[in-house]
Amino acid sequence: MYERLKAYEGRAAATAGVGKDLVNEPMIRHWCEAVGDTNPAYAGPGAIAPPTMLQAWTMGGLSGHSDRSGAYDELFALLDGAGYTSVVATDCEQEYLRPLRPGDRITFDAVIESVSERKTTRLGTGYFVTTRMDVRAAGEPAGTHRFRILKYAPAALRRGARPGGPPGVKEGGRSLRPRPVINRDNAGFWQGVAEHKLLIQRCGECGTLRFPWLPGCNECGCQEWDTVEASGEGTVFSYVVMHHPPFPAFGASDDAGPYAVALIELAEGVRMVSNVVGVPYDKVRTGMPVRLEFLRTDPELELPVFRGSEG
């Protein structure tokens, strides 16, 4: 099987693709609003597109692209036929060669760069497939986008086991939430959480508030800062409901979910990702008022969450 898959390495996945839209200001504005990026380089005369939008200009939308190669479809048909019917995106890598500007026409080619040997993961056994897209703007090299997926056969559940993804650390038979990564840049935030305070960084030069915590200011580059305590008031800016993979540690009653994950816009103007509690997951709505509280998930971990109200 592996030899058959390796034969697809180096074959075209897409040829002479053309972006459906020119690089344009409305898409740049929507992107910046969605991620909260106020960098002045992305607006006004002489604006450039955020580099991380590189792939966005190549996407085909719901109607897709007509330039995908037969080799790409053949590779996936081979994997599907062998029982590797599930797929999950694992990571991407981008390299930026020149800024993209409104009016640029995007063209691209893509190649099946590599297929791994068979790997066994918690999700199941399968193959990692990496494609590389070379992006051009007005005929000039603009960047490279590598996208890696796992095509796998789902792992069979043990008899009597709950469905789910990574089981996490166990304590008394209960799954625990993953531990946050605490480093010198965010240790003050977690110290505030331990004291039931939600602390926001404030630039010592221009006064801009920022979250998550960073070593320097996005607006002026100053590395001096202090903190302000959030009032705890906020609204749901956007949200998703996680159905799969089930993870008991995130369920309301250790039932593996579903559960709501929201981007909360705090009254102070910054946004953070957290859980919405106190209402059923299917009642969470954009614009819903929420209030900060602290949830002890286990003896060693307490997290800031937001309580919503159906009213």
Short mmCIF file of N, CA and C in Angstrom, two decimals, residues 167-266:
data_model
loop_
_atom_site.label_atom_id
_atom_site.label_comp_id
_atom_site.label_asym_id
_atom_site.label_seq_id
_atom_site.Cartn_x
_atom_site.Cartn_y
_atom_site.Cartn_z
N PRO A 167 -7.77 10.92 25.96
CA PRO A 167 -8.40 10.77 27.26
C PRO A 167 -7.90 11.74 28.30
N GLY A 168 -6.74 12.33 28.15
CA GLY A 168 -6.23 13.25 29.16
C GLY A 168 -5.76 12.51 30.40
N VAL A 169 -5.36 13.28 31.37
CA VAL A 169 -4.91 12.72 32.64
C VAL A 169 -6.13 12.25 33.41
N LYS A 170 -5.99 11.19 34.14
CA LYS A 170 -7.11 10.64 34.91
C LYS A 170 -6.88 10.88 36.39
N GLU A 171 -7.95 11.20 37.07
CA GLU A 171 -7.90 11.31 38.52
C GLU A 171 -9.20 10.74 39.06
N GLY A 172 -9.11 9.66 39.79
CA GLY A 172 -10.33 9.06 40.32
C GLY A 172 -11.27 8.61 39.23
N GLY A 173 -10.74 8.23 38.06
CA GLY A 173 -11.59 7.77 36.97
C GLY A 173 -12.15 8.88 36.11
N ARG A 174 -11.94 10.14 36.47
CA ARG A 174 -12.49 11.26 35.71
C ARG A 174 -11.41 11.86 34.81
N SER A 175 -11.80 12.20 33.56
CA SER A 175 -10.87 12.86 32.66
C SER A 175 -10.64 14.30 33.11
N LEU A 176 -9.40 14.74 33.04
CA LEU A 176 -9.06 16.10 33.42
C LEU A 176 -8.81 16.94 32.17
N ARG A 177 -9.07 18.23 32.29
CA ARG A 177 -8.80 19.12 31.18
C ARG A 177 -7.29 19.25 30.96
N PRO A 178 -6.87 19.54 29.74
CA PRO A 178 -5.43 19.75 29.50
C PRO A 178 -4.91 20.89 30.34
N ARG A 179 -3.67 20.78 30.76
CA ARG A 179 -3.06 21.83 31.57
C ARG A 179 -2.65 23.01 30.68
N PRO A 180 -2.87 24.24 31.09
CA PRO A 180 -2.39 25.39 30.31
C PRO A 180 -0.87 25.45 30.33
N VAL A 181 -0.30 25.97 29.26
CA VAL A 181 1.15 26.18 29.19
C VAL A 181 1.45 27.54 29.83
N ILE A 182 2.15 27.53 30.94
CA ILE A 182 2.47 28.77 31.66
C ILE A 182 3.94 29.07 31.46
N ASN A 183 4.22 30.28 30.97
CA ASN A 183 5.60 30.70 30.75
C ASN A 183 5.80 32.11 31.29
N ARG A 184 6.97 32.68 31.06
CA ARG A 184 7.27 33.98 31.65
C ARG A 184 6.42 35.09 31.05
N ASP A 185 5.86 34.87 29.86
CA ASP A 185 5.04 35.90 29.23
C ASP A 185 3.61 35.92 29.76
N ASN A 186 3.10 34.80 30.25
CA ASN A 186 1.70 34.77 30.69
C ASN A 186 1.51 34.37 32.15
N ALA A 187 2.61 34.22 32.89
CA ALA A 187 2.50 33.77 34.29
C ALA A 187 1.65 34.73 35.12
N GLY A 188 1.74 36.05 34.84
CA GLY A 188 0.95 37.01 35.58
C GLY A 188 -0.53 36.84 35.36
N PHE A 189 -0.92 36.43 34.16
CA PHE A 189 -2.34 36.19 33.90
C PHE A 189 -2.86 35.05 34.78
N TRP A 190 -2.10 33.95 34.84
CA TRP A 190 -2.56 32.80 35.62
C TRP A 190 -2.49 33.07 37.12
N GLN A 191 -1.58 33.92 37.54
CA GLN A 191 -1.58 34.34 38.94
C GLN A 191 -2.84 35.11 39.25
N GLY A 192 -3.28 35.94 38.33
CA GLY A 192 -4.54 36.66 38.51
C GLY A 192 -5.72 35.72 38.59
N VAL A 193 -5.74 34.70 37.74
CA VAL A 193 -6.83 33.71 37.78
C VAL A 193 -6.89 33.05 39.15
N ALA A 194 -5.70 32.72 39.71
CA ALA A 194 -5.67 32.09 41.03
C ALA A 194 -6.27 33.00 42.09
N GLU A 195 -6.23 34.32 41.85
CA GLU A 195 -6.80 35.29 42.78
C GLU A 195 -8.20 35.75 42.36
N HIS A 196 -8.78 35.02 41.40
CA HIS A 196 -10.11 35.34 40.86
C HIS A 196 -10.15 36.74 40.25
N LYS A 197 -9.11 37.04 39.47
CA LYS A 197 -9.03 38.29 38.72
C LYS A 197 -8.72 37.96 37.26
N LEU A 198 -9.43 38.63 36.36
CA LEU A 198 -9.13 38.49 34.94
C LEU A 198 -8.34 39.74 34.54
N LEU A 199 -7.04 39.58 34.34
CA LEU A 199 -6.15 40.71 34.10
C LEU A 199 -5.87 40.88 32.61
N ILE A 200 -5.92 42.13 32.16
CA ILE A 200 -5.65 42.49 30.77
C ILE A 200 -4.38 43.33 30.75
N GLN A 201 -3.51 43.06 29.82
CA GLN A 201 -2.31 43.87 29.69
C GLN A 201 -2.65 45.26 29.13
N ARG A 202 -1.90 46.27 29.60
CA ARG A 202 -2.04 47.63 29.09
C ARG A 202 -0.66 48.17 28.76
N CYS A 203 -0.50 48.66 27.53
CA CYS A 203 0.80 49.16 27.08
C CYS A 203 1.21 50.36 27.92
N GLY A 204 2.47 50.37 28.35
CA GLY A 204 2.97 51.47 29.15
C GLY A 204 3.25 52.73 28.35
N GLU A 205 3.25 52.63 27.01
CA GLU A 205 3.53 53.79 26.17
C GLU A 205 2.25 54.41 25.62
N CYS A 206 1.44 53.59 24.91
CA CYS A 206 0.26 54.14 24.23
C CYS A 206 -1.04 53.80 24.94
N GLY A 207 -0.98 52.95 25.97
CA GLY A 207 -2.17 52.62 26.75
C GLY A 207 -3.09 51.60 26.11
N THR A 208 -2.72 51.02 24.96
CA THR A 208 -3.57 50.03 24.29
C THR A 208 -3.70 48.77 25.14
N LEU A 209 -4.94 48.29 25.28
CA LEU A 209 -5.18 47.03 25.97
C LEU A 209 -4.96 45.88 25.01
N ARG A 210 -4.43 44.77 25.53
CA ARG A 210 -4.21 43.63 24.65
C ARG A 210 -4.49 42.32 25.39
N PHE A 211 -5.01 41.36 24.61
CA PHE A 211 -5.24 40.00 25.09
C PHE A 211 -5.28 39.10 23.87
N PRO A 212 -4.61 37.94 23.90
CA PRO A 212 -3.88 37.36 25.02
C PRO A 212 -2.59 38.12 25.34
N TRP A 213 -1.98 37.72 26.45
CA TRP A 213 -0.77 38.41 26.92
C TRP A 213 0.37 38.20 25.93
N LEU A 214 1.11 39.29 25.67
CA LEU A 214 2.25 39.27 24.76
C LEU A 214 3.40 40.06 25.37
N PRO A 215 4.62 39.80 24.95
CA PRO A 215 5.76 40.53 25.52
C PRO A 215 5.85 41.98 25.05
N GLY A 216 5.19 42.33 23.93
CA GLY A 216 5.26 43.69 23.42
C GLY A 216 3.95 44.13 22.83
N CYS A 217 3.82 45.44 22.61
CA CYS A 217 2.57 46.04 22.12
C CYS A 217 2.49 45.92 20.60
N ASN A 218 1.33 45.49 20.09
CA ASN A 218 1.12 45.40 18.65
C ASN A 218 1.03 46.78 18.00
N GLU A 219 0.63 47.78 18.78
CA GLU A 219 0.41 49.10 18.22
C GLU A 219 1.71 49.90 18.09
N CYS A 220 2.51 49.94 19.15
CA CYS A 220 3.70 50.81 19.12
C CYS A 220 5.00 50.06 19.37
N GLY A 221 4.91 48.76 19.72
CA GLY A 221 6.11 47.97 19.92
C GLY A 221 6.74 48.09 21.30
N CYS A 222 6.15 48.91 22.17
CA CYS A 222 6.71 49.10 23.51
C CYS A 222 6.65 47.81 24.31
N GLN A 223 7.69 47.53 25.07
CA GLN A 223 7.73 46.31 25.89
C GLN A 223 7.41 46.58 27.36
N GLU A 224 7.05 47.83 27.69
CA GLU A 224 6.63 48.15 29.06
C GLU A 224 5.12 48.03 29.16
N TRP A 225 4.65 47.47 30.27
CA TRP A 225 3.21 47.31 30.41
C TRP A 225 2.83 47.16 31.87
N ASP A 226 1.53 47.40 32.14
CA ASP A 226 0.95 47.04 33.43
C ASP A 226 -0.37 46.34 33.14
N THR A 227 -1.22 46.18 34.13
CA THR A 227 -2.46 45.44 33.92
C THR A 227 -3.65 46.23 34.44
N VAL A 228 -4.81 45.92 33.88
CA VAL A 228 -6.09 46.39 34.42
C VAL A 228 -6.96 45.16 34.64
N GLU A 229 -7.80 45.22 35.64
CA GLU A 229 -8.68 44.10 35.94
C GLU A 229 -9.98 44.25 35.17
N ALA A 230 -10.37 43.22 34.45
CA ALA A 230 -11.61 43.25 33.68
C ALA A 230 -12.80 43.32 34.62
N SER A 231 -13.84 44.00 34.17
CA SER A 231 -15.06 44.11 34.98
C SER A 231 -15.81 42.78 35.07
N GLY A 232 -15.58 41.93 34.07
CA GLY A 232 -16.29 40.65 34.04
C GLY A 232 -17.49 40.64 33.12
N GLU A 233 -17.88 41.82 32.59
CA GLU A 233 -19.01 41.89 31.68
C GLU A 233 -18.53 41.64 30.26
N GLY A 234 -19.37 41.00 29.46
CA GLY A 234 -19.01 40.76 28.08
C GLY A 234 -20.18 40.25 27.28
N THR A 235 -19.95 40.02 26.00
CA THR A 235 -20.96 39.45 25.11
C THR A 235 -20.31 38.40 24.23
N VAL A 236 -21.11 37.48 23.72
CA VAL A 236 -20.63 36.45 22.81
C VAL A 236 -20.44 37.10 21.44
N PHE A 237 -19.19 37.18 20.98
CA PHE A 237 -18.90 37.77 19.66
C PHE A 237 -19.13 36.74 18.56
N SER A 238 -18.70 35.49 18.80
CA SER A 238 -18.97 34.38 17.90
C SER A 238 -18.78 33.09 18.71
N TYR A 239 -19.20 31.96 18.16
CA TYR A 239 -19.09 30.71 18.92
C TYR A 239 -19.16 29.52 17.98
N VAL A 240 -18.70 28.39 18.49
CA VAL A 240 -18.88 27.10 17.83
C VAL A 240 -19.35 26.10 18.88
N VAL A 241 -20.01 25.05 18.44
CA VAL A 241 -20.41 23.96 19.33
C VAL A 241 -19.60 22.73 18.95
N MET A 242 -18.83 22.22 19.91
CA MET A 242 -17.97 21.07 19.67
C MET A 242 -18.77 19.78 19.87
N HIS A 243 -18.88 19.00 18.81
CA HIS A 243 -19.56 17.71 18.87
C HIS A 243 -18.58 16.54 18.83
N HIS A 244 -17.49 16.72 18.05
CA HIS A 244 -16.53 15.63 17.87
C HIS A 244 -15.13 16.24 17.73
N PRO A 245 -14.13 15.62 18.31
CA PRO A 245 -14.23 14.38 19.10
C PRO A 245 -14.78 14.65 20.49
N PRO A 246 -15.60 13.72 21.02
CA PRO A 246 -16.10 13.90 22.39
C PRO A 246 -14.95 13.85 23.38
N PHE A 247 -14.99 14.70 24.39
CA PHE A 247 -13.94 14.76 25.40
C PHE A 247 -14.63 14.95 26.74
N PRO A 248 -14.77 13.89 27.53
CA PRO A 248 -15.56 13.98 28.77
C PRO A 248 -15.18 15.13 29.68
N ALA A 249 -13.91 15.53 29.70
CA ALA A 249 -13.50 16.58 30.62
C ALA A 249 -14.18 17.91 30.32
N PHE A 250 -14.68 18.10 29.10
CA PHE A 250 -15.31 19.36 28.74
C PHE A 250 -16.83 19.30 28.81
N GLY A 251 -17.40 18.14 29.09
CA GLY A 251 -18.84 18.02 29.21
C GLY A 251 -19.32 18.58 30.53
N ALA A 252 -20.59 18.99 30.54
CA ALA A 252 -21.15 19.59 31.76
C ALA A 252 -21.22 18.57 32.90
N SER A 253 -21.39 17.31 32.58
CA SER A 253 -21.53 16.29 33.62
C SER A 253 -20.70 15.06 33.28
N ASP A 254 -19.49 15.31 32.73
CA ASP A 254 -18.59 14.22 32.36
C ASP A 254 -19.21 13.32 31.30
N ASP A 255 -20.08 13.92 30.44
CA ASP A 255 -20.76 13.14 29.41
C ASP A 255 -20.17 13.36 28.02
N ALA A 256 -19.04 14.03 27.95
CA ALA A 256 -18.29 14.23 26.71
C ALA A 256 -18.87 15.31 25.81
N GLY A 257 -19.82 16.07 26.25
CA GLY A 257 -20.35 17.16 25.46
C GLY A 257 -21.63 16.78 24.74
N PRO A 258 -22.06 17.58 23.75
CA PRO A 258 -21.43 18.76 23.16
C PRO A 258 -21.30 19.93 24.14
N TYR A 259 -20.45 20.90 23.77
CA TYR A 259 -20.26 22.08 24.61
C TYR A 259 -19.93 23.27 23.72
N ALA A 260 -20.22 24.46 24.23
CA ALA A 260 -20.03 25.69 23.45
C ALA A 260 -18.68 26.31 23.76
N VAL A 261 -17.96 26.69 22.72
CA VAL A 261 -16.72 27.45 22.84
C VAL A 261 -16.97 28.79 22.17
N ALA A 262 -16.74 29.88 22.88
CA ALA A 262 -17.10 31.20 22.36
C ALA A 262 -15.92 32.14 22.36
N LEU A 263 -15.97 33.10 21.44
CA LEU A 263 -15.08 34.24 21.45
C LEU A 263 -15.84 35.35 22.17
N ILE A 264 -15.39 35.69 23.37
CA ILE A 264 -16.08 36.65 24.22
C ILE A 264 -15.46 38.03 24.02
N GLU A 265 -16.30 39.01 23.72
CA GLU A 265 -15.83 40.39 23.67
C GLU A 265 -16.08 41.04 25.02
N LEU A 266 -15.01 41.35 25.72
CA LEU A 266 -15.12 41.95 27.05
C LEU A 266 -15.54 43.41 26.93
#
